[in-house]
Amino acid sequence: MIIKYIIVAALALTVLSGCSDDSSSNNNSSNTAFNPKVDQSVSSYEVTKNAINVGKDYHSFANPESIKVTHLNLDLTVDFSKKILVGTAQLDFQKEDLNATQLILDTRDLTINNVTAMGEKVNFSLANDDSFLGSALTIDLPAEADSVLISYQTSPKASGVQWLSPEQTAGKKHPFLFTQAQAIHARSFIPLQDSPQVRMTYEATIRTPKALLAVMSASNDPGTERDGVYEFSMPQPIPSYLIALSVGDLHFKSMGERTGVYSEKGILDAAAAEFSDTESMLIATEKAFGPYSWDRYDLLILPPSFPFGGMENPRLSFITPTVIAGDKSLVSLIAHELAHSWSGNTVTNATWRDLWLNEGFTTYLTYRIMQMVYGDERFEMEAVLGRQDLQADIDALPANDQIMAIDLRGRDPDDVFSNIPYEKGALFLRELELKVGRENFDQFLLGYFEKFAFKSITTEQFISYLEQTLLKEHSDQLSKQRIEEWIFQPGIPRDAHAPESDAFSIVDQARDAWLEGTVQADEIDSKKWVVHQWLYFLNNMPEKLSQKQLADLDKVFALTSSKNNEIAHSWLLISVNNWYQPAFNRLHNYLTSIGRNKLVKPLYKALSQTPEGKIMAQKAFAEARAGYHPLTVKANEGFIQ
Ligand SMILES: [Zn+2]
């Protein structure tokens, strides 16, 4: 389907939070279930739940119910010239069914050279390729085996690996590599049980050209000698989507006792300055929501082609450089990725239908962290912007896609990420907080994170826990019916909390007065406005503005040359929708220098609405394509052609 945007705000607002999946999109995949196993249990929300086998991962071929992988040991050589990873994956497993004789793994575009168990080659077969699930690798096991060693290599087109040429990096001298496994891309660089309900510890040896440094979502020693062979260990069991690797001319700068930043040298100081509150965020979060379980918390700043805002890879979040604004205005992204250390990485969704358990809790915690570190005003502004993001998606998405526990059978989880699991999830939790009081709700969260630590849980397990705790203790304030409405029905329940911000009221007044013509652009008293207020000012403009109005705004506020990527995004979108040509050079530069899908997709989409716009979109896309991540290419190529 084509998302129909009603007001400009609908296009731009997902700016201040964000995560691995900060694009808001939808596609027209069919809803055909590809696993016909049906749970016939009757419930009050059968319309959405009916026929879903709760807890079954419809996006994996693996058989963890019979044989579960518990540990991975990787030994990979990074070959930049061939754009492949080549080596071995040893998988240790545990038999849940003692009679099971076959281990089934997920793969995509992998070449399997051989498989051994107990030192002997064993038979294996690779099934036909499914368009987005890849192919099942079935391995015949000797009765006594508890481990297999798979010799394999990746394809240059692996969906989870991006290879950048030296020209595509800031330093221009060395190539760069990063992986992005969420949702189901780990299988494109490691044969494994690629399901969030399979948790494993891992070790890895990564061999690279000597001039480069490898880092992983594991123990990273900031003092590591740069010798081309790097050893990693992740002692806590994690789901496959959190396995991550990056290789490049990376350098490290400490930001605190437990926090630091890795990046190319050219942006290291700017990144460390921008994100210097990370240590305070970590301390504040621990104080409110319990201990941090992962030892260090470092950031890896990627080149601009990183398709997302951030990815919560444990111990080492991967971060877009587009949030380095010089004024910490976009650092809620860091709060978000850090919060995932609790919600998502410690307590994990069992299937992609349950993603809201990861993202809704994380978005809720993000607001709380921002409030603790930056105060009430910022908290309120970000809550209003988040609510507007949510409304934009509610207005744009079909009813079924507005459901938190979304039915993803037959669909690629990449295609249906939206603000629903994030902002609707957070608004739901905010309602619980407001009903039972913050202190009680925080106690509940502490208990929740402790009870389900290092487990992968379903929506239904969460509801059942809620029934045993908050619902029981506060039955006068909460009802199961209302909770189920939030989780299993489209839209937003009536009388949901509506965040407000005084800082935005003055922006509304200024915008209204300017639109009415009672004040001129240069009379708007915006000297003290922060980035959030500018975004709110722009994103709530009417759909149509005159060329004179646009030129006035641009002249007074230099919006076309804004250095803040979010403000620039909002302005460029307005410019496309009103065909304001003085902004088009910047637009072209923007589209060809940034690969973060959330920032480029709405622009491509708006351009593609007119024949002239489409020509501009095609030109920019053709130029930028080689530098875009495969996910950004996939998300945009459809409507540009
Ligand atoms: Zn997230």
XYZ file of C-alpha atoms and ligand atoms in Angstrom:
642
model
C 0.000 0.000 0.000
C 1.001 3.601 -0.327
C 0.928 5.475 2.932
C -1.183 8.560 2.504
C 0.097 11.460 4.497
C -2.473 13.958 5.507
C -0.416 16.697 7.022
C 3.237 17.476 6.864
C 3.610 16.357 10.452
C 2.803 12.857 9.392
C 6.022 12.569 7.497
C 8.683 13.790 9.738
C 8.107 13.343 13.351
C 9.756 10.097 14.308
C 12.862 12.030 14.935
C 13.729 12.091 18.544
C 13.508 8.483 19.458
C 14.489 5.839 17.045
C 16.180 2.557 16.931
C 17.148 -0.245 14.676
C 13.874 0.206 13.021
C 13.132 3.839 12.962
C 11.508 3.821 9.587
C 7.793 3.825 9.463
C 6.673 1.743 6.598
C 4.297 -0.756 5.261
C 4.050 -2.959 2.261
C 1.527 -5.078 0.504
C 2.795 -8.521 1.349
C 0.093 -11.102 1.469
C -1.188 -12.329 4.778
C -0.858 -15.971 3.920
C 0.216 -18.009 6.902
C 3.140 -20.217 6.014
C 2.811 -22.362 9.070
C -0.660 -23.735 9.295
C -0.396 -24.985 12.887
C -3.329 -23.431 14.679
C -4.065 -22.734 18.306
C -7.822 -23.067 18.790
C -8.000 -21.428 22.213
C -10.896 -19.068 22.587
C -10.376 -15.563 23.884
C -12.025 -12.197 24.122
C -9.912 -10.852 21.302
C -10.218 -13.729 18.877
C -10.304 -11.443 15.863
C -6.612 -10.739 16.167
C -5.414 -13.664 18.173
C -7.406 -16.311 16.406
C -5.316 -18.860 14.556
C -2.024 -17.475 15.774
C 0.031 -20.081 17.524
C 1.176 -17.848 20.369
C 4.905 -18.096 20.926
C 5.608 -19.787 17.613
C 8.261 -17.940 15.648
C 6.837 -17.721 12.140
C 10.081 -16.170 10.905
C 12.437 -19.047 11.553
C 12.790 -22.562 10.182
C 14.743 -23.684 13.238
C 13.650 -26.436 15.614
C 14.652 -25.212 19.099
C 11.744 -27.111 20.609
C 13.677 -30.318 19.735
C 17.287 -29.171 19.705
C 18.295 -25.802 21.074
C 21.587 -24.063 20.294
C 23.176 -22.708 23.492
C 26.618 -21.475 22.428
C 28.259 -20.192 19.259
C 31.951 -20.058 18.501
C 32.824 -18.097 15.363
C 36.120 -17.966 13.518
C 35.788 -15.616 10.564
C 38.145 -13.924 8.158
C 36.973 -10.608 6.731
C 37.814 -10.479 3.017
C 37.222 -6.923 1.816
C 38.331 -7.661 -1.740
C 35.674 -10.354 -2.231
C 33.184 -8.810 0.200
C 32.758 -12.057 2.074
C 33.158 -13.463 5.542
C 34.672 -16.930 5.439
C 35.346 -19.397 8.226
C 33.571 -21.605 10.703
C 30.701 -21.518 13.160
C 30.690 -24.077 15.925
C 27.257 -24.509 17.475
C 26.851 -26.271 20.819
C 23.358 -27.495 21.474
C 21.134 -29.191 23.970
C 18.532 -31.793 23.078
C 15.083 -30.904 24.336
C 13.801 -34.046 22.634
C 16.245 -36.875 23.287
C 15.104 -38.709 20.156
C 15.728 -35.771 17.835
C 18.217 -36.588 15.088
C 18.271 -33.395 13.018
C 19.364 -29.880 13.815
C 17.559 -27.259 11.704
C 19.148 -23.846 11.239
C 18.337 -20.663 9.350
C 20.549 -19.434 6.530
C 20.245 -16.907 3.732
C 22.611 -16.758 0.756
C 25.263 -18.757 2.607
C 27.569 -21.257 0.934
C 27.975 -24.241 3.237
C 31.261 -26.019 2.507
C 30.946 -28.852 4.982
C 29.576 -29.782 8.388
C 31.316 -31.979 10.936
C 30.233 -33.456 14.259
C 32.584 -35.288 16.593
C 35.340 -34.855 14.022
C 33.479 -36.585 11.177
C 31.689 -35.116 8.197
C 27.922 -35.388 8.475
C 25.129 -35.082 5.929
C 23.312 -31.834 5.532
C 20.817 -30.343 3.111
C 19.957 -26.801 2.190
C 16.299 -26.228 1.304
C 15.028 -24.026 -1.490
C 15.203 -20.333 -0.862
C 12.146 -18.580 0.574
C 11.928 -14.976 -0.583
C 12.463 -13.435 2.821
C 13.103 -16.300 5.229
C 16.099 -17.728 3.399
C 16.708 -21.470 3.399
C 16.611 -24.075 6.132
C 19.846 -25.964 6.739
C 19.086 -29.449 8.043
C 21.966 -31.366 9.614
C 21.871 -35.097 10.406
C 23.349 -35.682 13.837
C 25.227 -38.653 15.250
C 23.407 -39.827 18.382
C 26.104 -38.681 20.794
C 26.829 -35.286 19.235
C 26.326 -32.109 21.240
C 28.050 -29.774 18.808
C 28.519 -29.199 15.063
C 31.211 -27.299 13.180
C 30.016 -25.589 9.989
C 32.496 -24.355 7.418
C 30.869 -21.627 5.320
C 31.116 -18.298 3.599
C 28.753 -15.392 3.108
C 27.598 -13.875 -0.156
C 28.675 -10.350 -1.191
C 24.943 -9.558 -1.214
C 24.338 -10.771 2.360
C 21.342 -8.793 3.603
C 22.845 -8.252 7.045
C 26.311 -7.067 6.022
C 27.224 -3.749 4.488
C 30.613 -3.345 2.843
C 31.784 0.230 2.351
C 34.573 1.255 0.042
C 37.188 3.710 1.398
C 35.410 6.530 -0.487
C 32.253 5.820 1.487
C 33.976 6.420 4.833
C 34.915 9.668 6.539
C 38.648 8.892 6.390
C 38.588 7.778 2.707
C 41.570 5.457 3.231
C 40.252 2.156 4.522
C 37.203 0.026 3.805
C 34.526 -0.444 6.438
C 32.110 -3.192 7.344
C 29.133 -3.387 9.652
C 26.407 -5.933 10.257
C 22.746 -5.370 11.084
C 21.033 -8.556 12.226
C 17.615 -7.359 13.412
C 15.093 -8.598 12.559
C 16.065 -11.727 10.577
C 19.418 -10.958 8.974
C 21.830 -12.790 11.315
C 21.161 -15.821 9.120
C 22.787 -14.044 6.188
C 26.173 -14.063 7.933
C 25.977 -16.970 10.395
C 24.136 -20.278 10.059
C 22.141 -20.413 13.313
C 18.730 -20.618 14.915
C 17.732 -17.105 13.967
C 14.902 -16.628 16.411
C 14.625 -14.204 19.335
C 13.538 -17.079 21.559
C 16.854 -18.907 21.185
C 19.475 -17.366 23.474
C 23.113 -18.268 23.224
C 26.439 -17.160 24.590
C 29.154 -16.619 22.025
C 32.855 -16.327 21.395
C 34.487 -15.126 18.217
C 37.838 -14.784 16.543
C 37.741 -12.168 13.786
C 40.646 -11.849 11.343
C 40.991 -8.552 9.495
C 43.597 -6.552 7.583
C 46.161 -5.437 10.171
C 45.429 -1.723 9.882
C 41.817 -2.216 10.944
C 40.054 -2.833 14.236
C 37.141 -5.215 14.768
C 34.482 -4.639 17.425
C 31.502 -6.799 18.353
C 28.421 -6.861 20.561
C 30.597 -8.514 23.187
C 33.530 -7.695 25.423
C 35.589 -5.000 23.694
C 38.855 -4.027 25.326
C 39.460 -0.347 24.503
C 43.210 -1.002 24.817
C 43.303 -3.862 22.304
C 46.442 -4.007 20.206
C 45.705 -3.519 16.506
C 47.133 -6.732 15.044
C 44.426 -8.083 12.755
C 43.249 -10.878 15.059
C 40.565 -10.018 17.580
C 38.981 -12.218 20.214
C 35.550 -11.637 21.704
C 33.372 -13.193 24.318
C 29.730 -12.602 25.165
C 29.104 -14.488 28.418
C 25.424 -13.584 28.733
C 22.986 -15.525 26.559
C 21.607 -13.269 23.801
C 19.250 -13.787 20.872
C 20.787 -13.957 17.394
C 19.504 -10.539 16.310
C 21.916 -8.965 18.803
C 25.054 -10.495 17.304
C 26.955 -7.692 15.610
C 30.327 -7.009 14.052
C 32.000 -3.939 12.646
C 35.457 -3.547 11.130
C 37.138 -0.331 10.113
C 39.752 2.247 10.936
C 38.155 2.657 14.340
C 39.459 4.598 17.292
C 38.262 4.808 20.869
C 37.634 7.668 23.261
C 36.491 7.201 26.829
C 33.413 9.110 28.054
C 33.322 7.795 31.612
C 34.157 4.867 33.825
C 32.001 2.404 31.906
C 31.239 4.317 28.711
C 33.153 5.258 25.602
C 32.821 5.795 21.897
C 34.337 4.081 18.851
C 34.390 5.796 15.479
C 36.604 6.897 12.648
C 39.115 9.432 13.855
C 37.585 12.445 12.100
C 34.362 12.422 14.115
C 35.638 10.898 17.362
C 35.891 14.115 19.365
C 32.563 15.476 18.126
C 30.857 12.178 18.954
C 32.387 11.972 22.436
C 31.291 15.549 23.146
C 27.771 15.024 21.774
C 27.224 11.855 23.785
C 29.119 12.867 26.927
C 25.977 12.378 29.057
C 25.915 8.645 28.335
C 27.527 7.794 31.681
C 24.943 9.941 33.538
C 22.165 8.219 31.627
C 23.567 4.824 32.602
C 23.773 5.762 36.274
C 20.252 7.270 36.292
C 18.753 4.235 34.584
C 20.382 1.817 36.993
C 19.098 3.823 39.919
C 15.521 3.714 38.681
C 15.247 0.342 36.988
C 17.872 -1.942 38.493
C 21.454 -2.942 37.740
C 22.999 -2.806 34.283
C 23.816 -6.409 33.375
C 26.341 -5.956 30.597
C 29.618 -4.626 32.045
C 30.651 -1.766 29.689
C 28.334 0.380 27.567
C 30.074 1.780 24.488
C 28.817 3.430 21.319
C 29.974 2.746 17.799
C 29.375 5.652 15.435
C 28.914 4.341 11.919
C 29.294 6.053 8.554
C 26.194 7.964 7.348
C 24.948 4.994 5.312
C 23.837 3.186 8.488
C 20.157 2.635 7.641
C 18.781 3.192 11.136
C 18.994 5.620 14.011
C 20.623 3.117 16.255
C 20.828 -0.581 16.992
C 20.950 -1.788 20.556
C 23.703 -4.363 20.106
C 24.594 -5.310 23.689
C 27.620 -3.579 25.228
C 28.088 -1.668 21.968
C 25.147 0.227 20.459
C 25.523 1.039 16.772
C 24.627 4.694 16.155
C 23.963 6.870 13.107
C 26.201 9.950 12.833
C 23.136 11.976 11.775
C 22.321 12.689 15.426
C 25.603 14.493 16.064
C 24.016 17.936 16.037
C 26.506 19.846 18.177
C 23.971 20.635 20.900
C 22.875 17.226 22.278
C 19.399 17.898 20.886
C 19.026 14.420 19.399
C 20.577 12.313 22.153
C 17.306 10.695 23.147
C 18.485 8.140 20.608
C 21.283 7.184 23.012
C 18.815 6.985 25.911
C 16.731 4.690 23.719
C 19.555 2.322 22.805
C 20.786 2.285 26.400
C 17.268 1.515 27.679
C 17.282 -1.571 25.472
C 19.941 -2.983 27.797
C 16.955 -3.620 30.079
C 13.991 -3.967 27.735
C 14.897 -6.033 24.700
C 18.377 -7.243 25.493
C 17.665 -8.523 29.016
C 13.921 -9.181 28.594
C 13.357 -10.057 24.947
C 10.338 -10.488 22.682
C 9.777 -14.176 21.951
C 8.637 -13.497 18.378
C 8.451 -10.433 16.135
C 4.725 -10.200 16.907
C 5.810 -9.350 20.446
C 8.203 -6.591 19.323
C 6.182 -4.035 21.279
C 7.521 -5.634 24.486
C 10.989 -4.542 23.335
C 10.146 -1.213 21.785
C 7.186 -0.024 23.860
C 9.051 -0.567 27.136
C 12.193 0.962 25.649
C 10.359 4.043 24.390
C 8.706 4.447 27.781
C 12.109 4.149 29.508
C 13.626 6.597 27.006
C 11.178 9.301 28.097
C 11.941 8.553 31.722
C 15.712 8.676 31.197
C 15.427 11.979 29.330
C 13.367 13.370 32.200
C 15.887 12.200 34.792
C 18.869 13.612 32.914
C 17.433 16.710 31.180
C 14.337 17.657 33.178
C 10.570 17.989 32.788
C 10.391 20.435 29.904
C 12.360 18.228 27.551
C 10.412 15.177 28.723
C 7.147 16.939 27.901
C 8.264 18.138 24.489
C 9.518 14.720 23.486
C 6.299 13.105 24.718
C 4.219 15.465 22.558
C 6.372 14.777 19.505
C 6.096 11.045 20.142
C 2.326 11.313 20.402
C 2.235 13.146 17.072
C 4.366 10.424 15.483
C 1.914 7.868 16.719
C -1.081 9.775 15.408
C 0.565 10.055 11.990
C 0.876 6.276 11.808
C -2.634 5.696 13.130
C -3.879 7.961 10.331
C -1.781 6.235 7.707
C -1.812 2.530 8.555
C -4.543 -0.038 7.914
C -6.357 -1.174 11.076
C -4.511 -4.485 11.408
C -1.165 -2.740 11.411
C -2.251 -0.508 14.299
C -2.358 -3.507 16.634
C 0.531 -3.814 19.073
C 0.554 -7.618 19.012
C 0.586 -7.542 15.215
C -0.069 -10.596 13.083
C 3.103 -10.907 10.990
C 2.496 -14.292 9.470
C 3.549 -14.280 5.848
C 5.118 -10.852 6.162
C 8.679 -9.649 6.382
C 9.128 -7.998 9.791
C 11.299 -5.328 8.124
C 8.320 -4.135 6.109
C 5.943 -3.467 8.944
C 7.970 -1.569 11.508
C 6.054 1.532 12.540
C 5.480 3.740 15.558
C 2.833 1.360 16.863
C 5.136 -0.927 18.895
C 7.184 2.105 19.996
C 4.885 4.982 20.809
C 1.610 3.148 21.317
C 3.444 0.710 23.572
C 4.934 3.602 25.545
C 1.588 5.389 25.806
C 0.013 2.211 27.142
C 2.709 1.884 29.810
C 2.340 5.572 30.627
C -1.365 4.930 31.259
C -0.504 2.124 33.661
C 1.936 4.451 35.418
C -0.622 7.241 35.728
C -3.295 4.852 37.049
C -1.222 3.155 39.729
C 1.250 5.942 40.503
C 4.866 6.238 39.452
C 6.294 4.635 42.554
C 4.137 1.538 42.229
C 4.780 1.314 38.535
C 8.541 1.550 39.009
C 8.349 -1.265 41.544
C 6.475 -3.279 38.950
C 9.133 -2.571 36.320
C 11.946 -3.585 38.677
C 10.167 -6.844 39.367
C 9.437 -7.427 35.683
C 13.050 -6.927 34.605
C 14.235 -9.186 37.387
C 11.717 -11.959 36.820
C 12.228 -12.219 33.079
C 15.952 -11.406 32.924
C 17.627 -13.277 30.048
C 14.323 -14.745 28.958
C 12.340 -14.266 25.765
C 8.648 -13.765 26.477
C 5.354 -13.461 24.634
C 2.659 -10.820 24.914
C 0.505 -13.389 26.691
C 3.199 -14.052 29.307
C 3.384 -10.334 29.935
C -0.392 -10.095 30.377
C -0.389 -13.046 32.708
C 2.366 -11.423 34.795
C 0.382 -8.193 34.834
C -2.641 -10.098 36.114
C -0.620 -11.545 38.960
C 0.845 -8.186 39.915
C -0.522 -4.741 39.016
C -3.986 -5.889 37.975
C -4.435 -7.759 41.224
C -3.046 -4.976 43.398
C -4.897 -2.160 41.637
C -8.105 -3.770 40.422
C -9.932 -0.524 41.205
C -7.748 1.346 38.685
C -7.027 -1.207 35.970
C -9.100 -3.633 33.949
C -8.033 -6.537 31.811
C -10.493 -5.453 29.163
C -8.827 -2.083 28.791
C -5.371 -3.696 28.683
C -6.489 -6.058 25.943
C -7.944 -3.147 24.030
C -4.534 -1.476 24.039
C -2.717 -4.599 22.935
C -5.103 -6.295 20.537
C -7.226 -3.539 19.008
C -6.368 -0.906 16.388
C -6.311 2.790 17.198
C -5.788 4.367 20.582
C -8.265 3.682 23.387
C -10.611 6.505 24.271
C -9.377 8.951 26.925
C -5.769 7.879 26.594
C -3.225 10.243 28.112
C -2.514 13.302 25.936
C 0.925 14.770 26.641
C 1.202 18.560 26.672
C 4.075 20.998 26.612
C 4.012 24.679 27.497
C 7.127 25.126 25.397
C 5.062 24.140 22.375
C 2.123 26.402 23.183
C 4.263 29.446 22.433
C 5.329 27.833 19.167
C 1.686 27.272 18.212
C 0.948 30.925 18.925
C 3.894 32.080 16.836
C 2.984 29.820 13.917
C -0.673 30.874 13.988
C 0.207 34.555 14.069
C 2.633 34.154 11.181
C 0.137 32.155 9.107
C -2.527 34.793 9.728
C -0.073 37.458 8.644
C -0.240 39.376 11.914
C 3.517 38.906 12.445
C 6.285 38.596 9.872
C 8.897 35.845 9.982
C 11.522 38.240 11.307
C 9.184 39.230 14.128
C 8.876 35.692 15.490
C 10.617 35.614 18.845
C 12.515 32.386 18.345
C 15.876 33.245 19.884
C 15.391 30.816 22.755
C 13.795 28.045 20.779
C 15.417 24.641 21.050
C 15.543 22.063 18.247
C 12.375 20.367 19.472
C 10.471 23.617 19.156
C 11.757 24.151 15.632
C 10.673 20.671 14.674
C 7.269 21.237 16.199
C 7.022 24.580 14.397
C 7.796 23.043 11.009
C 6.058 19.722 11.363
C 2.720 21.287 12.177
C 2.615 23.648 9.231
C -0.398 23.355 6.938
C 0.108 21.189 3.868
C 0.278 24.114 1.482
C 2.409 27.222 1.909
C 3.025 29.944 -0.674
C 6.411 30.501 -2.309
C 6.581 33.855 -0.551
C 5.932 32.303 2.836
C 8.631 29.698 2.221
C 11.119 32.265 0.986
C 10.452 34.461 4.039
C 11.007 31.613 6.472
C 14.135 30.524 4.645
C 15.551 34.036 4.504
C 15.056 34.698 8.186
C 15.894 31.266 9.603
C 18.279 29.854 6.947
C 16.395 26.572 6.988
C 17.795 25.278 3.707
C 21.267 25.400 5.209
C 20.314 24.051 8.654
C 23.078 21.851 10.024
C 20.629 19.889 12.142
C 19.688 16.840 10.067
C 16.232 16.592 11.611
C 15.345 20.231 11.036
C 16.748 19.968 7.514
C 14.622 16.900 6.947
C 11.421 18.645 8.026
C 12.215 21.677 5.923
C 13.112 19.658 2.836
C 9.874 17.772 3.108
C 7.905 21.006 3.209
C 9.976 22.193 0.238
C 9.159 19.107 -1.820
C 5.467 19.267 -0.987
C 5.350 22.918 -2.029
C 7.908 22.663 -4.859
C 10.222 25.234 -3.278
C 13.128 25.012 -5.700
C 15.767 27.035 -3.789
C 16.018 24.062 -1.394
C 16.572 21.452 -4.090
C 20.374 21.548 -4.203
C 20.456 20.860 -0.515
C 17.848 18.164 -1.031
C 20.038 16.393 -3.563
C 23.077 16.631 -1.279
C 21.034 15.399 1.647
C 19.716 12.347 -0.200
C 23.131 11.429 -1.541
C 25.030 11.830 1.722
C 22.696 10.189 4.272
C 21.477 6.591 4.175
C 19.351 6.597 7.313
C 16.096 5.316 5.946
C 13.832 7.315 8.207
C 15.352 10.530 6.952
C 15.469 9.741 3.226
C 12.377 7.631 2.655
C 9.735 10.298 3.327
C 11.602 12.609 0.938
C 11.765 10.029 -1.825
C 8.150 9.221 -1.243
C 7.070 12.856 -1.431
C 9.159 13.403 -4.568
C 7.646 10.389 -6.261
C 4.175 11.957 -6.096
C 4.850 14.106 -9.179
C 6.577 13.340 -12.516
C 9.136 16.154 -12.040
C 9.793 15.045 -8.475
C 10.225 11.491 -9.588
C 12.961 12.506 -12.003
C 14.799 14.243 -9.149
C 14.316 11.201 -6.933
C 15.653 8.864 -9.611
C 18.711 11.024 -10.145
C 19.552 11.183 -6.439
C 18.820 7.496 -5.921
C 21.019 6.436 -8.838
C 23.876 8.481 -7.430
C 23.411 7.357 -3.845
C 22.485 3.735 -4.356
C 25.980 2.249 -4.146
C 26.457 3.859 -0.766
C 23.053 2.923 0.676
C 22.526 -0.094 2.881
C 20.560 -2.915 1.193
C 17.644 -2.202 3.542
C 17.473 1.436 2.461
C 17.651 0.384 -1.178
C 14.872 -2.137 -0.663
C 12.687 0.329 1.218
C 12.877 2.981 -1.507
C 13.468 1.448 -4.911
C 9.857 0.375 -5.314
C 8.275 3.791 -5.606
C 11.173 5.516 -7.352
C 11.089 3.333 -10.437
Zn 14.406 0.377 19.910
